[in-house]
């Protein structure tokens, strides 16, 4: 008996499935990312470490805006490149493929915040560290998450969109670079 494939560990096997590009599943991933990012802020607020800013309707909408940005921008990049190389693919399939990239981003966000919480629990003074956690912790995690997303996207492009492996890799790396720029540039600025 073969075990089921997942796009996070075996994108080639997963995207060969008939149900791989489910738009319903993609919307579920987007909602999970949005709710997960809200839960992180709520946790910091409840712990009293978010400068007392409550999680409000406005902050929930700002998180939704960021979630949609992290979903739609890679979709546009992926779909534009798919069209440029003349591959077969529908916008809905590209939305679904791009949504899987949100899972590594959520894992990176959770890892970043859990590490910060562990440092706070251990009583580490952030001012004692030569650079801000955004530089020494967030940037590497964001780059890893975007690299993982590119790995997922490459499998979907190669198998689901029938691109040659080299073209799929270049396309996914470009979309991953855009993802990294969206996350890293504001953290460094």
Coordinates of N, CA and C in Angstrom, one line a residue:
X1 N 0.8 -1.2 0.0 CA 0.0 0.0 0.0 C 0.9 1.2 0.0
X2 N 0.6 2.2 -0.9 CA 1.4 3.4 -1.0 C 0.8 4.4 -0.1
X3 N 1.6 5.2 0.5 CA 1.1 6.3 1.4 C 0.7 7.5 0.6
X4 N -0.2 8.2 1.0 CA -0.6 9.4 0.2 C 0.5 10.4 0.1
X5 N 0.6 11.1 -1.0 CA 1.6 12.1 -1.2 C 1.1 13.4 -0.7
X6 N 2.0 14.3 -0.4 CA 1.6 15.7 0.0 C 2.5 16.6 -0.8
X7 N 1.9 17.8 -1.1 CA 2.7 18.7 -2.0 C 3.9 19.3 -1.2
X8 N 3.9 19.2 0.1 CA 5.0 19.8 0.9 C 6.2 18.9 1.0
X9 N 6.0 17.6 0.8 CA 7.2 16.7 0.8 C 7.4 16.0 -0.5
X10 N 6.3 15.7 -1.3 CA 6.4 15.1 -2.6 C 5.5 15.8 -3.6
X11 N 5.9 17.0 -4.0 CA 5.0 17.7 -4.9 C 4.8 17.0 -6.3
X12 N 5.8 16.2 -6.8 CA 5.6 15.5 -8.0 C 4.5 14.5 -7.9
X13 N 4.5 13.7 -6.8 CA 3.5 12.7 -6.6 C 2.1 13.3 -6.3
X14 N 2.1 14.4 -5.6 CA 0.8 15.0 -5.2 C 0.2 15.6 -6.5
X15 N 0.9 16.4 -7.3 CA 0.3 17.1 -8.4 C 0.0 16.2 -9.6
X16 N 0.4 14.9 -9.5 CA 0.0 14.0 -10.5 C -1.4 13.5 -10.2
X17 N -2.0 13.7 -9.1 CA -3.3 13.3 -8.7 C -4.4 14.1 -9.5
X18 N -5.5 13.5 -9.7 CA -6.6 14.2 -10.4 C -7.2 15.4 -9.6
X19 N -7.1 15.3 -8.3 CA -7.7 16.3 -7.4 C -6.7 17.3 -6.9
X20 N -5.5 17.3 -7.5 CA -4.4 18.1 -6.9 C -4.7 19.6 -7.0
X21 N -5.4 20.1 -8.0 CA -5.6 21.5 -8.1 C -7.0 21.9 -7.7
X22 N -7.4 21.5 -6.5 CA -8.7 21.8 -6.0 C -8.8 23.2 -5.5
X23 N -9.6 24.0 -6.1 CA -9.8 25.4 -5.7 C -10.3 25.5 -4.3
X24 N -11.2 24.6 -3.9 CA -11.8 24.6 -2.6 C -10.7 24.4 -1.5
X25 N -9.8 23.4 -1.8 CA -8.6 23.2 -0.9 C -7.7 24.5 -0.8
X26 N -7.6 25.1 -2.0 CA -6.7 26.3 -2.0 C -7.4 27.4 -1.1
X27 N -8.7 27.6 -1.2 CA -9.3 28.6 -0.4 C -9.2 28.2 1.1
X28 N -9.3 26.9 1.4 CA -9.0 26.4 2.8 C -7.6 26.8 3.3
X29 N -6.6 26.6 2.4 CA -5.3 27.0 2.8 C -5.1 28.5 3.0
X30 N -5.8 29.3 2.2 CA -5.7 30.7 2.4 C -6.4 31.1 3.7
X31 N -7.5 30.5 4.0 CA -8.2 30.8 5.3 C -7.4 30.3 6.5
X32 N -6.7 29.1 6.3 CA -5.8 28.6 7.4 C -4.7 29.6 7.6
X33 N -4.1 30.1 6.6 CA -3.0 31.0 6.7 C -3.5 32.3 7.5
X34 N -4.6 32.8 7.0 CA -5.2 34.0 7.6 C -5.5 33.8 9.1
X35 N -6.2 32.7 9.4 CA -6.5 32.5 10.8 C -5.3 32.2 11.6
X36 N -4.3 31.5 11.0 CA -3.0 31.2 11.7 C -2.3 32.5 12.1
X37 N -2.2 33.4 11.1 CA -1.5 34.7 11.4 C -2.3 35.5 12.4
X38 N -3.6 35.4 12.4 CA -4.4 36.1 13.4 C -4.1 35.5 14.8
X39 N -4.0 34.2 14.8 CA -3.8 33.5 16.1 C -2.4 33.8 16.7
X40 N -1.4 34.0 15.9 CA -0.1 34.4 16.4 C -0.2 35.8 17.0
X41 N -0.9 36.8 16.3 CA -1.1 38.1 16.9 C -1.9 38.0 18.2
X42 N -2.9 37.2 18.2 CA -3.8 37.1 19.4 C -3.0 36.5 20.6
X43 N -2.1 35.6 20.3 CA -1.3 35.0 21.3 C -0.3 36.0 21.9
X44 N 0.3 36.8 21.1 CA 1.2 37.9 21.6 C 0.4 38.9 22.4
X45 N -0.8 39.3 21.9 CA -1.6 40.2 22.6 C -2.0 39.7 24.0
X46 N -2.5 38.4 24.0 CA -2.8 37.8 25.3 C -1.7 37.7 26.2
X47 N -0.5 37.5 25.7 CA 0.7 37.5 26.5 C 1.2 38.8 27.0
X48 N 0.6 39.9 26.4 CA 1.0 41.3 26.8 C 2.2 41.8 26.1
X49 N 2.7 41.1 25.0 CA 3.9 41.5 24.4 C 3.7 42.2 23.1
X50 N 2.5 42.6 22.7 CA 2.2 43.2 21.4 C 2.0 44.7 21.7
X51 N 2.6 45.3 22.6 CA 2.5 46.7 22.9 C 1.1 47.1 23.3
X52 N 0.3 46.1 23.8 CA -1.0 46.4 24.2 C -2.0 46.6 23.1
X53 N -1.6 46.4 21.8 CA -2.6 46.6 20.7 C -3.5 45.4 20.6
X54 N -4.8 45.6 20.8 CA -5.7 44.5 20.7 C -5.9 44.0 19.3
X55 N -6.3 42.8 19.1 CA -6.6 42.3 17.8 C -8.0 42.8 17.5
X56 N -8.1 43.7 16.5 CA -9.3 44.4 16.2 C -9.8 43.9 14.8
X57 N -11.0 44.4 14.4 CA -11.5 44.2 13.1 C -10.5 44.7 12.0
X58 N -10.0 45.9 12.3 CA -9.0 46.5 11.4 C -7.8 45.6 11.2
X59 N -7.2 45.1 12.3 CA -6.1 44.3 12.2 C -6.4 42.9 11.5
X60 N -7.6 42.4 11.7 CA -8.0 41.2 11.0 C -8.1 41.5 9.5
X61 N -8.6 42.6 9.1 CA -8.7 43.0 7.7 C -7.3 43.2 7.1
X62 N -6.4 43.8 7.9 CA -5.0 44.0 7.5 C -4.3 42.6 7.3
X63 N -4.6 41.7 8.1 CA -4.0 40.3 8.0 C -4.6 39.6 6.7
X64 N -5.9 39.9 6.5 CA -6.6 39.3 5.3 C -5.9 39.9 4.0
X65 N -5.7 41.2 4.1 CA -5.0 41.9 2.9 C -3.7 41.3 2.7
X66 N -2.9 41.1 3.7 CA -1.5 40.6 3.6 C -1.6 39.1 3.1
X67 N -2.6 38.3 3.6 CA -2.7 37.0 3.1 C -3.1 36.9 1.6
X68 N -4.0 37.8 1.2 CA -4.3 37.8 -0.2 C -3.1 38.3 -1.1
X69 N -2.4 39.2 -0.5 CA -1.2 39.6 -1.3 C -0.2 38.5 -1.4
X70 N 0.0 37.7 -0.4 CA 1.0 36.6 -0.4 C 0.4 35.5 -1.3
X71 N -0.9 35.5 -1.6 CA -1.5 34.4 -2.4 C -1.6 34.9 -3.9
X72 N -2.0 36.1 -4.1 CA -2.3 36.6 -5.4 C -1.0 37.0 -6.2
X73 N 0.0 37.6 -5.5 CA 1.2 38.0 -6.2 C 1.9 36.8 -6.8
X74 N 2.2 35.8 -6.0 CA 2.8 34.6 -6.6 C 2.0 34.0 -7.7
X75 N 0.6 34.0 -7.6 CA -0.2 33.5 -8.6 C 0.0 34.2 -9.9
X76 N 0.0 35.6 -9.8 CA 0.2 36.4 -11.0 C 1.6 36.1 -11.7
X77 N 2.6 36.0 -10.8 CA 4.0 35.7 -11.3 C 4.0 34.3 -12.0
X78 N 3.5 33.3 -11.3 CA 3.5 32.0 -11.8 C 2.6 31.9 -13.1
X79 N 1.5 32.5 -13.1 CA 0.6 32.4 -14.3 C 1.2 33.2 -15.5
X80 N 1.8 34.3 -15.2 CA 2.4 35.1 -16.2 C 3.5 34.3 -16.9
X81 N 4.4 33.7 -16.0 CA 5.5 32.9 -16.6 C 5.0 31.7 -17.3
X82 N 3.9 31.1 -16.8 CA 3.4 29.9 -17.5 C 2.9 30.3 -18.9
X83 N 2.2 31.5 -19.0 CA 1.8 31.9 -20.3 C 2.9 32.3 -21.2
X84 N 4.0 32.9 -20.6 CA 5.2 33.3 -21.4 C 5.9 32.1 -22.0
X85 N 5.9 31.0 -21.3 CA 6.6 29.8 -21.9 C 5.6 28.9 -22.7
X86 N 4.4 29.3 -22.8 CA 3.4 28.6 -23.6 C 2.9 27.3 -23.0
X87 N 2.9 27.2 -21.7 CA 2.4 26.0 -21.0 C 0.9 26.0 -20.9
X88 N 0.4 24.8 -20.7 CA -1.1 24.7 -20.4 C -1.3 24.9 -19.0
X89 N -2.3 25.7 -18.7 CA -2.7 25.9 -17.3 C -3.7 26.9 -17.2
X90 N -4.6 26.7 -16.2 CA -5.7 27.6 -16.0 C -5.5 28.5 -14.8
X91 N -6.1 29.7 -14.8 CA -5.9 30.6 -13.6 C -6.3 29.9 -12.3
X92 N -7.4 29.1 -12.3 CA -7.8 28.5 -11.1 C -6.8 27.5 -10.6
X93 N -6.1 26.8 -11.5 CA -5.1 25.8 -11.2 C -3.9 26.6 -10.6
X94 N -3.6 27.7 -11.1 CA -2.4 28.5 -10.6 C -2.8 29.1 -9.3
X95 N -4.0 29.5 -9.0 CA -4.4 29.9 -7.7 C -4.2 28.8 -6.7
X96 N -4.6 27.6 -7.1 CA -4.5 26.4 -6.2 C -3.0 26.1 -5.9
X97 N -2.2 26.2 -7.0 CA -0.8 25.9 -6.8 C -0.1 26.9 -5.9
X98 N -0.4 28.2 -6.1 CA 0.2 29.3 -5.3 C -0.2 29.2 -3.9
X99 N -1.4 28.7 -3.6 CA -1.9 28.6 -2.2 C -1.1 27.6 -1.4
X100 N -0.6 26.6 -2.0 CA 0.3 25.7 -1.3 C 1.6 26.3 -0.8
X101 N 2.0 27.4 -1.4 CA 3.1 28.2 -0.9 C 2.9 28.9 0.4
X102 N 1.6 29.0 0.8 CA 1.3 29.7 2.0 C 1.6 28.8 3.2
X103 N 1.6 27.5 3.0 CA 1.9 26.6 4.1 C 3.3 26.7 4.6
X104 N 4.3 26.7 3.8 CA 5.6 27.0 4.3 C 5.8 28.4 5.0
X105 N 5.0 29.4 4.4 CA 5.1 30.7 5.0 C 4.5 30.7 6.4
X106 N 3.4 30.0 6.6 CA 2.8 29.9 8.0 C 3.7 29.1 8.9
X107 N 4.4 28.1 8.4 CA 5.4 27.3 9.3 C 6.5 28.3 9.7
X108 N 7.0 29.1 8.7 CA 8.1 30.0 9.0 C 7.6 31.1 10.0
X109 N 6.4 31.6 9.9 CA 5.9 32.6 10.8 C 5.7 32.0 12.2
X110 N 5.2 30.7 12.3 CA 5.0 30.1 13.6 C 6.4 29.8 14.2
X111 N 7.4 29.4 13.4 CA 8.7 29.1 14.0 C 9.3 30.4 14.5
X112 N 9.2 31.5 13.8 CA 9.7 32.7 14.2 C 9.1 33.2 15.5
X113 N 7.8 33.1 15.6 CA 7.1 33.5 16.8 C 7.4 32.6 18.0
X114 N 7.4 31.3 17.8 CA 7.8 30.4 18.8 C 9.2 30.6 19.4
X115 N 10.1 30.9 18.5 CA 11.5 31.2 18.9 C 11.5 32.4 19.7
X116 N 10.8 33.5 19.3 CA 10.8 34.7 20.1 C 10.1 34.5 21.4
X117 N 9.1 33.7 21.5 CA 8.4 33.3 22.8 C 9.4 32.5 23.7
X118 N 10.1 31.6 23.1 CA 11.1 30.8 23.9 C 12.2 31.7 24.4
X119 N 12.7 32.7 23.6 CA 13.7 33.6 24.1 C 13.2 34.5 25.2
X120 N 11.9 34.9 25.1 CA 11.3 35.7 26.1 C 11.1 34.9 27.4
X121 N 10.7 33.7 27.3 CA 10.6 32.8 28.4 C 11.9 32.5 29.1
X122 N 12.9 32.4 28.3 CA 14.3 32.2 28.9 C 14.9 33.5 29.5
X123 N 14.2 34.6 29.3 CA 14.7 35.9 29.8 C 15.8 36.5 29.0
X124 N 15.9 36.2 27.8 CA 16.9 36.8 26.9 C 16.5 38.2 26.6
X125 N 17.4 39.1 26.8 CA 17.2 40.5 26.5 C 17.4 40.8 25.0
X126 N 16.4 41.2 24.3 CA 16.6 41.4 22.8 C 17.7 42.5 22.5
X127 N 17.8 43.4 23.5 CA 18.8 44.5 23.3 C 20.3 43.9 23.4
X128 N 20.4 42.8 24.1 CA 21.8 42.2 24.2 C 22.3 41.5 23.0
X129 N 21.4 41.3 22.0 CA 21.7 40.7 20.7 C 22.1 41.8 19.8
X130 N 23.2 41.6 19.1 CA 23.7 42.7 18.2 C 22.8 43.2 17.1
X131 N 21.9 42.3 16.6 CA 21.0 42.8 15.6 C 19.6 42.3 16.0
X132 N 18.6 43.0 15.4 CA 17.2 42.7 15.7 C 16.8 41.3 15.3
X133 N 15.9 40.7 16.0 CA 15.4 39.3 15.5 C 14.9 39.3 14.1
X134 N 14.4 40.4 13.6 CA 14.0 40.5 12.2 C 15.1 40.1 11.2
X135 N 16.3 40.5 11.6 CA 17.5 40.3 10.7 C 18.0 38.9 10.9
X136 N 18.4 38.5 12.1 CA 19.1 37.2 12.3 C 18.1 36.0 12.4
X137 N 16.8 36.2 12.6 CA 15.9 35.1 12.7 C 14.9 35.1 11.6
X138 N 14.2 36.2 11.4 CA 13.1 36.3 10.4 C 13.6 36.1 9.0
X139 N 14.6 36.8 8.6 CA 15.1 36.8 7.2 C 15.5 35.4 6.8
X140 N 16.3 34.6 7.6 CA 16.6 33.3 7.2 C 15.4 32.4 7.1
X141 N 14.5 32.5 8.1 CA 13.3 31.7 8.0 C 12.4 32.1 6.8
X142 N 12.3 33.4 6.5 CA 11.5 33.8 5.3 C 12.2 33.2 4.0
X143 N 13.5 33.2 3.9 CA 14.1 32.7 2.8 C 13.9 31.2 2.7
X144 N 14.0 30.5 3.8 CA 13.8 29.0 3.8 C 12.3 28.7 3.4
X145 N 11.4 29.5 3.9 CA 10.0 29.3 3.6 C 9.7 29.5 2.1
X146 N 10.3 30.6 1.6 CA 10.1 30.9 0.1 C 10.8 29.8 -0.7
X147 N 11.9 29.3 -0.3 CA 12.6 28.2 -1.0 C 11.7 27.0 -1.0
X148 N 11.1 26.7 0.2 CA 10.2 25.5 0.3 C 9.0 25.7 -0.6
X149 N 8.4 26.9 -0.7 CA 7.3 27.2 -1.5 C 7.7 27.0 -3.0
X150 N 8.9 27.5 -3.4 CA 9.4 27.3 -4.7 C 9.5 25.8 -5.1
X151 N 10.0 25.0 -4.1 CA 10.1 23.5 -4.3 C 8.7 22.9 -4.6
X152 N 7.7 23.4 -3.9 CA 6.3 22.9 -4.1 C 5.8 23.4 -5.5
X153 N 6.1 24.7 -5.8 CA 5.6 25.2 -7.0 C 6.3 24.5 -8.2
X154 N 7.6 24.2 -8.1 CA 8.3 23.5 -9.2 C 7.6 22.2 -9.5
X155 N 7.3 21.4 -8.5 CA 6.6 20.2 -8.7 C 5.3 20.3 -9.4
X156 N 4.5 21.3 -8.9 CA 3.2 21.6 -9.6 C 3.3 22.0 -11.0
X157 N 4.3 22.8 -11.3 CA 4.5 23.3 -12.7 C 5.0 22.2 -13.6
X158 N 5.9 21.4 -13.0 CA 6.5 20.3 -13.9 C 5.4 19.2 -14.1
X159 N 4.7 18.8 -13.1 CA 3.8 17.7 -13.3 C 2.4 18.2 -13.8
X160 N 1.9 19.2 -13.1 CA 0.5 19.7 -13.4 C 0.4 20.5 -14.6
X161 N 1.4 21.3 -14.9 CA 1.4 22.2 -16.1 C 2.3 21.6 -17.2
X162 N 2.9 20.5 -17.0 CA 3.7 19.8 -18.0 C 4.9 20.7 -18.5
X163 N 5.5 21.4 -17.7 CA 6.7 22.2 -18.0 C 7.9 21.3 -17.9
X164 N 8.9 21.5 -18.7 CA 10.2 20.8 -18.5 C 10.7 21.2 -17.1
X165 N 11.4 20.2 -16.5 CA 11.9 20.4 -15.2 C 12.7 21.7 -15.1
X166 N 13.6 22.0 -16.0 CA 14.4 23.2 -15.9 C 13.6 24.5 -16.0
X167 N 12.6 24.5 -16.9 CA 11.7 25.7 -17.0 C 10.9 25.8 -15.7
X168 N 10.4 24.7 -15.2 CA 9.6 24.7 -14.0 C 10.4 25.2 -12.8
X169 N 11.7 24.8 -12.7 CA 12.6 25.2 -11.7 C 12.8 26.7 -11.7
X170 N 13.2 27.2 -12.9 CA 13.4 28.6 -13.1 C 12.2 29.5 -12.8
X171 N 11.0 29.0 -13.2 CA 9.8 29.7 -12.9 C 9.5 29.7 -11.5
X172 N 9.6 28.6 -10.8 CA 9.3 28.5 -9.4 C 10.3 29.4 -8.6
X173 N 11.6 29.4 -9.0 CA 12.6 30.2 -8.3 C 12.3 31.7 -8.4
X174 N 11.9 32.1 -9.6 CA 11.5 33.5 -9.8 C 10.3 33.9 -8.9
X175 N 9.3 33.0 -8.9 CA 8.2 33.3 -8.0 C 8.6 33.2 -6.5
X176 N 9.5 32.3 -6.2 CA 10.0 32.3 -4.8 C 10.8 33.5 -4.5
X177 N 11.5 34.1 -5.4 CA 12.3 35.3 -5.2 C 11.3 36.5 -5.0
X178 N 10.2 36.5 -5.7 CA 9.2 37.6 -5.5 C 8.6 37.4 -4.1
X179 N 8.4 36.2 -3.7 CA 7.9 35.9 -2.3 C 8.8 36.4 -1.3
X180 N 10.1 36.1 -1.5 CA 11.2 36.5 -0.5 C 11.3 38.0 -0.5
X181 N 11.2 38.7 -1.6 CA 11.2 40.2 -1.6 C 10.1 40.8 -0.9
X182 N 8.9 40.2 -1.0 CA 7.7 40.7 -0.3 C 7.9 40.6 1.2
X183 N 8.6 39.6 1.7 CA 8.8 39.4 3.1 C 10.0 40.0 3.6
X184 N 11.1 39.9 2.9 CA 12.4 40.3 3.5 C 12.7 41.8 3.4
X185 N 12.3 42.4 2.2 CA 12.6 43.9 2.0 C 11.9 44.7 3.2
X186 N 10.7 44.5 3.5 CA 10.1 45.3 4.6 C 10.8 45.0 6.0
X187 N 11.3 43.8 6.2 CA 12.0 43.5 7.4 C 13.3 44.1 7.5
X188 N 14.0 44.4 6.4 CA 15.3 45.0 6.4 C 15.2 46.5 6.4
X189 N 14.1 47.0 5.9 CA 13.9 48.5 5.7 C 13.6 49.2 6.9

